[in-house]
Coordinates of C-alpha atoms in Angstrom, one line a residue:
Chain A
M7 CA -0.1 -0.2 0.2
T8 CA 2.5 2.5 1.1
K9 CA 5.0 1.6 -2.3
F10 CA 1.6 2.4 -4.2
F11 CA 1.1 5.6 -2.6
L12 CA 4.9 6.8 -3.3
L13 CA 4.5 5.6 -6.7
F14 CA 1.3 7.5 -7.3
L15 CA 3.2 10.6 -5.4
F16 CA 5.9 10.6 -8.1
T17 CA 3.9 10.2 -11.2
F18 CA 1.0 12.4 -10.2
P19 CA 2.9 15.6 -10.8
V20 CA 4.2 14.6 -14.4
I21 CA 0.9 13.0 -15.4
A22 CA -1.0 16.3 -14.2
D23 CA 1.9 19.0 -15.5
H24 CA 1.8 17.2 -19.0
H25 CA 4.3 20.2 -20.2
V26 CA 5.4 18.4 -23.1
P27 CA 3.2 19.1 -26.1
D28 CA 1.9 15.7 -27.9
N29 CA 3.4 14.8 -31.6
I30 CA 0.6 15.7 -33.9
E31 CA -0.9 13.4 -36.8
A32 CA -2.8 16.0 -38.3
G33 CA -4.1 14.0 -41.1
T34 CA -5.2 15.0 -44.9
N35 CA -6.6 18.6 -44.8
A36 CA -7.5 20.9 -47.5
A37 CA -5.8 24.0 -48.6
A38 CA -6.5 26.7 -51.3
T39 CA -4.4 29.2 -53.1
I40 CA -5.3 32.3 -55.4
R41 CA -2.3 33.8 -57.6
V42 CA -2.7 36.9 -59.4
H43 CA 0.2 37.9 -61.4
H44 CA 0.9 41.2 -63.7
K45 CA 3.8 41.0 -65.9
K46 CA 5.7 44.1 -67.4
N47 CA 8.9 43.4 -69.5
K48 CA 11.1 42.1 -67.1
V49 CA 9.1 42.9 -64.1
L50 CA 6.5 40.4 -62.4
Y51 CA 4.2 41.7 -59.9
H52 CA 2.4 39.3 -57.4
F53 CA -0.6 39.0 -55.1
D54 CA -1.0 35.5 -53.4
Y55 CA -3.7 34.3 -51.1
E56 CA -3.3 31.0 -49.3
Q57 CA -5.6 29.5 -46.9
T58 CA -5.0 26.0 -45.3
D59 CA -8.0 24.1 -43.6
K60 CA -7.9 23.5 -39.8
I61 CA -5.2 21.5 -38.5
N62 CA -5.1 21.1 -34.7
N63 CA -7.5 23.8 -34.5
R64 CA -5.6 26.2 -36.7
V65 CA -6.5 28.1 -39.8
D66 CA -3.5 29.5 -41.9
K67 CA -4.1 32.5 -43.9
R68 CA -1.4 34.2 -45.8
Y69 CA -1.6 37.3 -47.8
T70 CA 1.5 38.3 -49.9
L71 CA 2.5 41.0 -52.3
G72 CA 5.8 40.9 -54.0
V73 CA 7.7 42.0 -56.9
R74 CA 10.2 39.7 -59.2
Y75 CA 12.8 40.9 -61.6
R76 CA 14.5 38.9 -64.4
F77 CA 18.2 40.0 -64.0
M78 CA 19.2 37.3 -66.6
K79 CA 17.5 34.5 -68.6
N80 CA 18.2 31.7 -65.8
F81 CA 17.9 34.3 -62.7
K82 CA 15.2 36.4 -61.1
A83 CA 15.3 38.1 -57.8
G84 CA 12.2 39.4 -55.8
L85 CA 11.1 41.1 -52.8
Y86 CA 7.8 40.2 -50.7
Y87 CA 5.9 41.1 -47.9
S88 CA 3.4 38.8 -46.4
L89 CA 0.5 39.1 -43.7
R90 CA -0.3 35.9 -41.9
Y91 CA -2.8 34.2 -39.6
G92 CA -2.5 31.4 -37.9
Q93 CA 1.0 31.2 -37.6
R94 CA 2.6 28.6 -34.4
H95 CA 5.8 29.2 -32.9
D96 CA 7.7 26.9 -30.4
E97 CA 6.8 30.1 -28.0
D98 CA 3.3 29.5 -28.4
W99 CA 3.0 26.5 -26.0
I100 CA 2.6 28.1 -22.8
S101 CA 1.5 27.1 -19.3
G102 CA -1.9 28.8 -19.0
P103 CA -3.5 29.9 -15.8
N104 CA -6.9 28.7 -16.3
P105 CA -7.1 26.0 -16.7
P106 CA -3.7 25.2 -15.0
H107 CA -1.9 23.1 -18.0
W108 CA 0.3 23.6 -21.1
I109 CA -1.6 24.6 -24.2
W110 CA -1.2 25.8 -27.8
I111 CA -2.4 29.5 -27.9
D112 CA -4.8 30.0 -30.6
T113 CA -3.2 32.0 -33.1
S114 CA -5.9 32.2 -35.8
K115 CA -6.5 36.1 -35.1
R116 CA -3.0 36.8 -34.5
S117 CA -1.4 39.0 -37.5
E118 CA 2.5 38.6 -38.5
N119 CA 4.3 40.5 -40.8
F120 CA 7.1 39.0 -42.8
V121 CA 9.3 40.4 -45.3
G122 CA 11.3 38.2 -47.7
L123 CA 14.0 37.9 -50.2
E124 CA 13.9 35.5 -52.8
L125 CA 16.6 34.4 -55.2
I126 CA 15.2 32.1 -58.1
P127 CA 17.9 30.5 -60.6
R128 CA 16.2 28.5 -62.9
F129 CA 18.0 26.1 -66.0
L130 CA 16.6 23.8 -68.8
V131 CA 17.2 20.1 -67.8
H132 CA 18.3 19.1 -71.2
F133 CA 19.2 15.5 -70.8
L134 CA 15.6 15.0 -70.0
P135 CA 13.4 14.2 -73.0
G136 CA 11.1 17.1 -73.3
T137 CA 10.8 20.2 -71.8
W138 CA 12.1 20.3 -68.1
V139 CA 12.8 23.3 -66.1
G140 CA 15.1 22.8 -62.8
E141 CA 15.0 25.3 -59.9
T142 CA 16.6 26.3 -56.4
R143 CA 14.6 29.0 -55.2
V144 CA 16.0 30.5 -51.9
K145 CA 13.9 32.6 -49.8
I146 CA 15.2 34.3 -46.6
E147 CA 12.6 35.7 -44.5
R148 CA 12.1 37.7 -41.5
N149 CA 9.1 37.7 -39.0
F150 CA 8.7 41.0 -37.3
F151 CA 6.4 39.3 -34.6
N152 CA 9.1 37.3 -33.2
D153 CA 12.3 38.6 -34.9
N154 CA 12.7 34.8 -36.3
N155 CA 14.7 35.1 -39.4
T156 CA 14.2 31.6 -41.8
V157 CA 16.0 30.5 -44.8
K158 CA 13.8 28.5 -47.0
L159 CA 15.4 26.4 -49.8
K160 CA 13.1 24.8 -52.3
P161 CA 14.5 23.0 -55.2
G162 CA 12.0 21.7 -57.8
L163 CA 11.8 20.3 -61.0
T164 CA 8.9 21.4 -63.5
Y165 CA 7.9 19.4 -66.8
F166 CA 6.1 21.6 -69.4
W167 CA 3.7 19.7 -71.4
M168 CA 3.7 21.5 -74.9
G169 CA 0.7 22.0 -76.9
D170 CA 0.7 23.7 -80.4
S171 CA 0.7 27.2 -78.9
G172 CA 2.5 27.0 -76.2
P173 CA 2.6 25.0 -72.8
F174 CA -0.8 22.9 -72.3
M175 CA 0.0 21.9 -68.7
N176 CA 2.9 21.8 -66.2
L177 CA 3.5 19.1 -63.7
F178 CA 5.9 19.6 -60.7
A179 CA 7.8 18.0 -57.9
Q180 CA 9.4 20.6 -55.0
A181 CA 10.8 20.1 -51.6
E182 CA 10.9 23.2 -49.2
L183 CA 13.3 23.1 -46.0
Y184 CA 12.9 25.4 -43.4
I185 CA 16.3 26.6 -41.5
P186 CA 16.1 28.5 -38.6
L187 CA 19.0 31.0 -38.4
N188 CA 18.3 32.3 -34.9
Y189 CA 15.5 30.1 -33.2
G190 CA 14.8 26.5 -32.7
E191 CA 17.1 23.5 -31.8
E192 CA 17.0 22.0 -35.1
T193 CA 18.7 22.5 -38.3
I194 CA 16.0 22.0 -40.4
Y195 CA 12.6 23.1 -38.7
E196 CA 10.1 22.3 -41.2
K197 CA 9.8 20.4 -44.4
W198 CA 7.4 20.3 -47.3
F199 CA 7.1 17.9 -50.3
Y200 CA 4.8 18.9 -53.2
L201 CA 3.5 17.4 -56.0
G202 CA 1.3 19.1 -58.6
A203 CA -0.3 19.8 -61.8
L204 CA -1.4 23.3 -63.4
Y205 CA -3.3 23.5 -66.5
H206 CA -2.9 26.3 -69.1
Y207 CA -6.8 27.0 -69.6
S208 CA -5.9 30.3 -71.2
K209 CA -2.8 32.8 -71.0
I210 CA -5.3 34.6 -68.0
F211 CA -6.2 31.5 -66.3
K212 CA -4.5 28.6 -64.9
P213 CA -6.1 26.2 -62.4
G214 CA -4.3 23.5 -61.0
I215 CA -4.2 21.2 -57.9
F216 CA -1.3 19.9 -55.7
F217 CA -0.7 17.3 -53.0
S218 CA 1.6 18.1 -50.3
V219 CA 3.3 16.4 -47.4
Y220 CA 5.0 18.3 -44.4
E221 CA 6.7 17.8 -41.2
K222 CA 7.0 20.3 -38.6
V223 CA 9.3 20.0 -35.5
W224 CA 8.4 21.7 -32.2
T225 CA 11.5 22.3 -29.6
Q226 CA 11.5 23.8 -26.3
T227 CA 12.2 27.7 -26.0
E228 CA 14.7 29.0 -23.5
A229 CA 12.2 30.2 -20.9
F230 CA 10.7 26.9 -20.9
K231 CA 13.9 25.0 -20.2
T232 CA 14.3 27.8 -17.3
L233 CA 10.9 27.0 -16.2
K234 CA 10.5 23.2 -16.3
N235 CA 14.8 22.4 -16.7
D236 CA 13.2 20.0 -19.4
T237 CA 13.9 19.6 -23.1
Y238 CA 11.7 18.2 -26.0
K239 CA 11.3 17.8 -29.5
N240 CA 7.8 16.7 -31.0
T241 CA 6.7 16.8 -34.6
E242 CA 3.6 17.4 -36.3
K243 CA 3.1 15.6 -39.4
G244 CA 0.2 15.9 -42.2
N245 CA -0.7 16.0 -45.8
L246 CA -2.5 18.9 -47.8
V247 CA -4.6 18.3 -50.9
G248 CA -5.2 21.7 -52.4
I249 CA -6.6 23.7 -55.3
T250 CA -4.9 26.5 -57.1
L251 CA -6.2 29.2 -59.3
N252 CA -3.6 31.2 -61.2
F253 CA -4.6 34.6 -62.8
R254 CA -2.8 36.9 -65.1
I255 CA -3.5 40.6 -65.7
P256 CA -2.4 41.2 -69.0
Chain B
M4 CA 18.5 40.8 -144.6
R5 CA 16.1 42.9 -142.7
T6 CA 13.4 40.4 -141.9
A7 CA 15.9 38.5 -140.6
V8 CA 17.2 40.9 -138.2
F9 CA 13.6 41.7 -137.4
I10 CA 12.9 38.0 -136.7
F11 CA 16.2 37.5 -134.7
F12 CA 15.0 40.7 -132.6
L13 CA 11.6 39.1 -131.9
F14 CA 13.5 36.1 -131.0
V15 CA 15.5 38.0 -128.3
L16 CA 12.6 39.9 -127.2
F17 CA 10.2 36.8 -127.2
N18 CA 12.9 35.0 -125.2
N19 CA 13.4 37.6 -122.6
F20 CA 9.7 37.8 -121.9
S21 CA 9.4 34.1 -121.3
S22 CA 12.6 34.0 -119.5
A23 CA 11.9 36.8 -117.1
S24 CA 9.1 35.1 -115.7
E25 CA 10.6 33.4 -112.4
G26 CA 7.9 31.4 -111.2
K27 CA 4.3 31.3 -110.9
L28 CA 1.2 31.5 -108.1
I29 CA -0.3 27.9 -108.2
Y30 CA -2.3 28.1 -105.0
A31 CA -3.9 31.2 -103.7
K32 CA -6.4 31.2 -100.7
G33 CA -7.2 34.4 -99.1
V34 CA -5.5 37.7 -100.2
V35 CA -2.2 37.4 -102.0
Q36 CA -0.5 40.2 -103.5
V37 CA 2.6 41.3 -105.6
L38 CA 4.9 44.3 -105.9
D39 CA 5.8 44.2 -109.3
K40 CA 9.5 45.7 -109.2
K41 CA 10.2 45.3 -112.9
K42 CA 7.2 48.1 -113.8
N43 CA 8.4 49.8 -111.2
K44 CA 5.1 49.6 -109.1
K45 CA 4.7 51.3 -105.9
M46 CA 1.8 49.5 -104.7
F47 CA 1.1 45.9 -103.9
Q48 CA -1.6 44.6 -106.4
R49 CA -3.7 41.7 -105.7
I50 CA -3.1 38.3 -107.7
K51 CA -4.9 35.2 -108.4
K52 CA -3.9 31.4 -109.1
G53 CA -1.6 31.2 -112.0
A54 CA -0.2 34.8 -112.0
T55 CA 3.3 34.8 -112.8
F56 CA 6.0 37.0 -110.9
N57 CA 9.8 38.1 -111.9
A58 CA 13.0 38.5 -110.2
G59 CA 12.8 41.5 -107.8
D60 CA 9.2 40.9 -107.3
I61 CA 7.7 41.2 -103.4
I62 CA 4.7 38.6 -102.8
R63 CA 3.3 38.8 -100.1
T64 CA 0.0 37.4 -98.0
K65 CA -2.3 38.9 -95.6
K66 CA -3.3 37.5 -92.5
G67 CA -5.4 34.3 -93.2
A68 CA -4.2 34.0 -96.4
L69 CA -1.9 31.1 -97.9
A70 CA 0.0 30.8 -101.1
I71 CA 1.9 28.2 -102.9
L72 CA 4.6 29.6 -105.2
E73 CA 6.5 27.6 -108.0
L74 CA 9.7 28.6 -109.1
A75 CA 11.3 28.5 -112.4
G76 CA 13.8 26.2 -111.4
G77 CA 11.4 23.7 -109.8
S78 CA 11.3 24.7 -106.1
K79 CA 8.1 25.4 -104.2
L80 CA 7.4 27.9 -101.6
K81 CA 4.4 27.6 -99.1
L82 CA 4.1 31.4 -97.8
N83 CA 2.0 31.2 -94.7
S84 CA -0.4 33.9 -93.3
A85 CA 0.8 37.2 -93.1
S86 CA 4.3 36.4 -94.7
A87 CA 6.3 38.0 -97.4
V88 CA 9.1 36.8 -99.5
T89 CA 11.4 38.5 -102.3
I90 CA 12.1 36.3 -105.4
K91 CA 16.1 37.3 -106.2
K92 CA 16.7 34.5 -108.3
A93 CA 14.6 31.5 -109.4
K94 CA 16.4 30.1 -112.7
K95 CA 17.2 26.2 -112.5
N96 CA 20.2 25.3 -110.5
D97 CA 20.2 28.9 -109.0
E98 CA 17.4 29.8 -106.7
E99 CA 17.6 32.4 -104.2
V100 CA 14.6 33.8 -102.1
R101 CA 14.7 36.5 -99.3
L102 CA 12.1 35.9 -96.0
N103 CA 11.1 39.5 -95.5
R104 CA 8.9 38.6 -92.7
G105 CA 6.4 35.7 -91.4
S106 CA 7.0 32.2 -92.1
V107 CA 7.6 30.0 -95.4
F108 CA 7.7 26.3 -96.1
I109 CA 10.4 25.4 -98.9
N110 CA 10.6 22.2 -101.0
V111 CA 13.6 22.4 -103.1
F112 CA 13.6 20.7 -106.4
K113 CA 15.5 17.5 -106.0
S114 CA 19.1 18.1 -107.7
K115 CA 21.3 15.4 -109.0
L116 CA 24.4 17.2 -107.7
N117 CA 26.5 15.8 -105.2
K118 CA 27.3 16.8 -101.6
K119 CA 30.3 18.7 -102.8
T120 CA 28.5 20.9 -105.1
K121 CA 27.5 24.2 -104.2
P122 CA 23.8 24.8 -102.5
R123 CA 21.4 25.5 -105.3
F124 CA 19.0 27.0 -103.0
R125 CA 19.3 30.1 -100.9
L126 CA 16.9 31.5 -98.6
K127 CA 18.2 34.3 -97.0
T128 CA 16.7 36.8 -94.5
K129 CA 18.6 39.9 -92.9
T130 CA 20.4 38.1 -90.7
V131 CA 21.4 34.7 -92.0
S132 CA 21.7 32.9 -95.0
M133 CA 20.6 29.0 -95.4
G134 CA 22.1 26.9 -98.1
V135 CA 20.2 23.9 -99.1
R136 CA 20.6 20.6 -100.8
G137 CA 17.4 19.3 -102.3
T138 CA 15.3 19.1 -99.2
S139 CA 12.3 20.6 -97.5
F140 CA 12.5 22.7 -94.7
F141 CA 10.6 25.5 -92.6
A142 CA 11.6 28.8 -91.7
S143 CA 10.0 31.9 -89.6
F144 CA 11.2 35.2 -89.3
G145 CA 10.5 38.5 -87.6
E146 CA 7.4 37.3 -85.0
K147 CA 8.5 39.3 -82.0
A148 CA 9.9 42.5 -83.3
K149 CA 8.3 45.2 -81.6
K150 CA 10.8 48.3 -81.8
K151 CA 11.8 49.3 -85.1
K152 CA 15.4 48.8 -84.9
Q153 CA 15.4 45.8 -82.8
R154 CA 16.5 42.6 -84.5
R155 CA 14.0 40.2 -85.0
D156 CA 14.4 36.0 -84.0
L157 CA 14.7 33.6 -86.9
W158 CA 13.7 29.6 -86.5
M159 CA 14.2 26.8 -88.8
C160 CA 13.6 23.7 -88.9
V161 CA 14.4 20.6 -91.9
N162 CA 12.2 18.0 -92.7
T163 CA 14.3 16.2 -95.0
G164 CA 17.8 17.2 -96.4
L165 CA 20.6 19.3 -95.5
V166 CA 20.5 22.8 -94.8
E167 CA 24.0 24.9 -93.9
V168 CA 22.8 28.0 -92.0
T169 CA 25.3 30.7 -92.0
S170 CA 25.3 34.1 -89.8
N171 CA 25.6 37.3 -91.6
K172 CA 27.1 39.0 -89.0
S173 CA 29.2 36.3 -87.1
K174 CA 30.0 34.2 -90.2
Q175 CA 29.3 31.1 -87.9
K176 CA 28.0 28.3 -90.2
V177 CA 26.0 25.4 -88.8
S178 CA 24.5 22.2 -90.5
V179 CA 20.9 21.1 -90.0
K180 CA 20.0 17.9 -90.3
A181 CA 16.5 16.5 -91.3
G182 CA 14.4 16.6 -88.0
E183 CA 16.1 19.1 -86.4
G184 CA 15.8 22.9 -86.1
I185 CA 17.7 26.1 -84.9
K186 CA 16.9 29.5 -83.4
V187 CA 18.8 32.7 -84.3
E188 CA 17.9 35.0 -81.9
K189 CA 18.0 38.7 -82.8
G190 CA 20.8 37.9 -85.4
N191 CA 23.2 36.6 -82.8
K192 CA 24.6 33.3 -82.3
I193 CA 22.9 30.0 -83.8
S194 CA 21.5 27.7 -81.5
E195 CA 22.6 23.7 -81.4
P196 CA 20.9 21.8 -83.9
K197 CA 18.2 19.6 -81.9
P198 CA 14.6 18.3 -82.4
L199 CA 12.2 21.2 -81.9
E200 CA 8.8 19.6 -80.5
W201 CA 6.5 22.0 -82.3
T202 CA 8.0 21.1 -85.7
K203 CA 6.2 17.6 -85.6
K204 CA 3.0 19.4 -85.8
L205 CA 3.8 21.5 -88.6
N206 CA 1.9 20.9 -91.9
W207 CA 4.4 20.2 -95.1
N208 CA 1.9 19.5 -97.5
M209 CA 2.0 21.4 -100.6
E210 CA -0.3 19.7 -103.0
E211 CA -3.6 20.4 -102.8
S212 CA -4.6 17.0 -104.2
K213 CA -3.3 15.6 -101.1
G214 CA -5.5 17.4 -98.3
D215 CA -5.4 20.2 -96.1
L216 CA -2.6 23.2 -96.9
V217 CA -3.0 24.9 -94.1
N218 CA -0.2 25.0 -91.2
K219 CA -1.8 25.3 -87.8
A220 CA 1.2 24.9 -85.4
S221 CA 1.7 28.1 -83.8
I222 CA 5.4 29.7 -83.8
E223 CA 4.1 31.0 -80.5
S224 CA 4.8 27.7 -78.9
A225 CA 8.6 28.1 -80.1
Y226 CA 8.5 31.7 -78.4
T227 CA 7.3 30.2 -74.7
D228 CA 10.2 31.2 -72.6
V229 CA 9.5 28.4 -70.4
L230 CA 12.3 29.9 -67.7
D231 CA 10.0 33.0 -67.2
E232 CA 7.1 30.9 -66.5
D233 CA 5.9 31.7 -63.0
Y234 CA 3.5 29.7 -61.4
D235 CA 4.2 30.3 -57.7

């Protein structure tokens, strides 16, 4: 009886505290993207709206405005501003006063401002049959909400299915790796893999679909480490099935 | 004596008239026009099937039109919509045409001359010269020029035979084999010959009895710069 009591006494705080977040298997969720482009000479102006359906009670919404310039045949660079809602960071795992247990903050209505630089080298892949374009996009992004700086590497391969008057459809495969520069414990904080297709309905409208698989890693903050004298590494995994609607303003 | 001289004069005159005709329009759809240089005409005149033309004449098609020309040397040209050529020479074993704008299919009269012989058909543009040996090929010039002094691109592909392309500026020479095509961007470097996907859809037919003559494959597909496509 005493032994049982002592066992209960030692385990109860851990059970009651539960200060380490659970791994999340988010399953498959829906996403949608609307893009509007306008090109003038070598400059592309773009507006994007992206929304991901509720994953673990979070709706991720992004409004991005940007510009890209084609410096050379194989190289573009751009700047963008992005307003986002529903982002989650390591520091959003907090100890709530009421109820008194650890929770993820609901950030659905919290706005965050991002600014980014993107570098886009592209090249034709001659050794593959047909028309293939390879790309290794690099983004350097700053989040002004928490001063997080991130490098995003996005290599991709696109096949252009050519019709009588230009591309008819393109099929693409991409990976995206998030490398935190001044936060987190992991070298790669987040990973995405995309497969998709875009149908060139007209010069103005191109609808598409995509499927993606992602994995995010959550680790403790310094504050958590000081408070709990503990560390953790948890993952959120999930899939997205999405549609994309691309519009071009002539 | 006077009679002999007169007959001789008539003979020479007749020969001049008959040999002056460098070719004939053997098919016309839509508006096909000629600028007759010999008669010092300053305006294009509409011509119909059966009309003849001479060295120096400019033949053009309006939008939606199609013309097939047969040169005195035996070669045939299918002039596509909104295109223009100048007939420089069209004699047997010595044919030269200048492509002013648009696109043209060319079916060179098969020569029995061997490979070492100088090409008997030449197609020229402002930027390149193409020497042809018994072949059929397609050339398109000047689609994208918007500014007056801007040099225009040339696309060329070969159906049968061999075409030697020479850049007027750099004197670079490239041989293009059957099934291959090249691009000369703004009169500069000639690209490496390679199969161009859209050329498989070109309509090479030049005989009305064999079916549709109109080429529907758009050169636009060749102009799509896939490296400039942004979709995310």
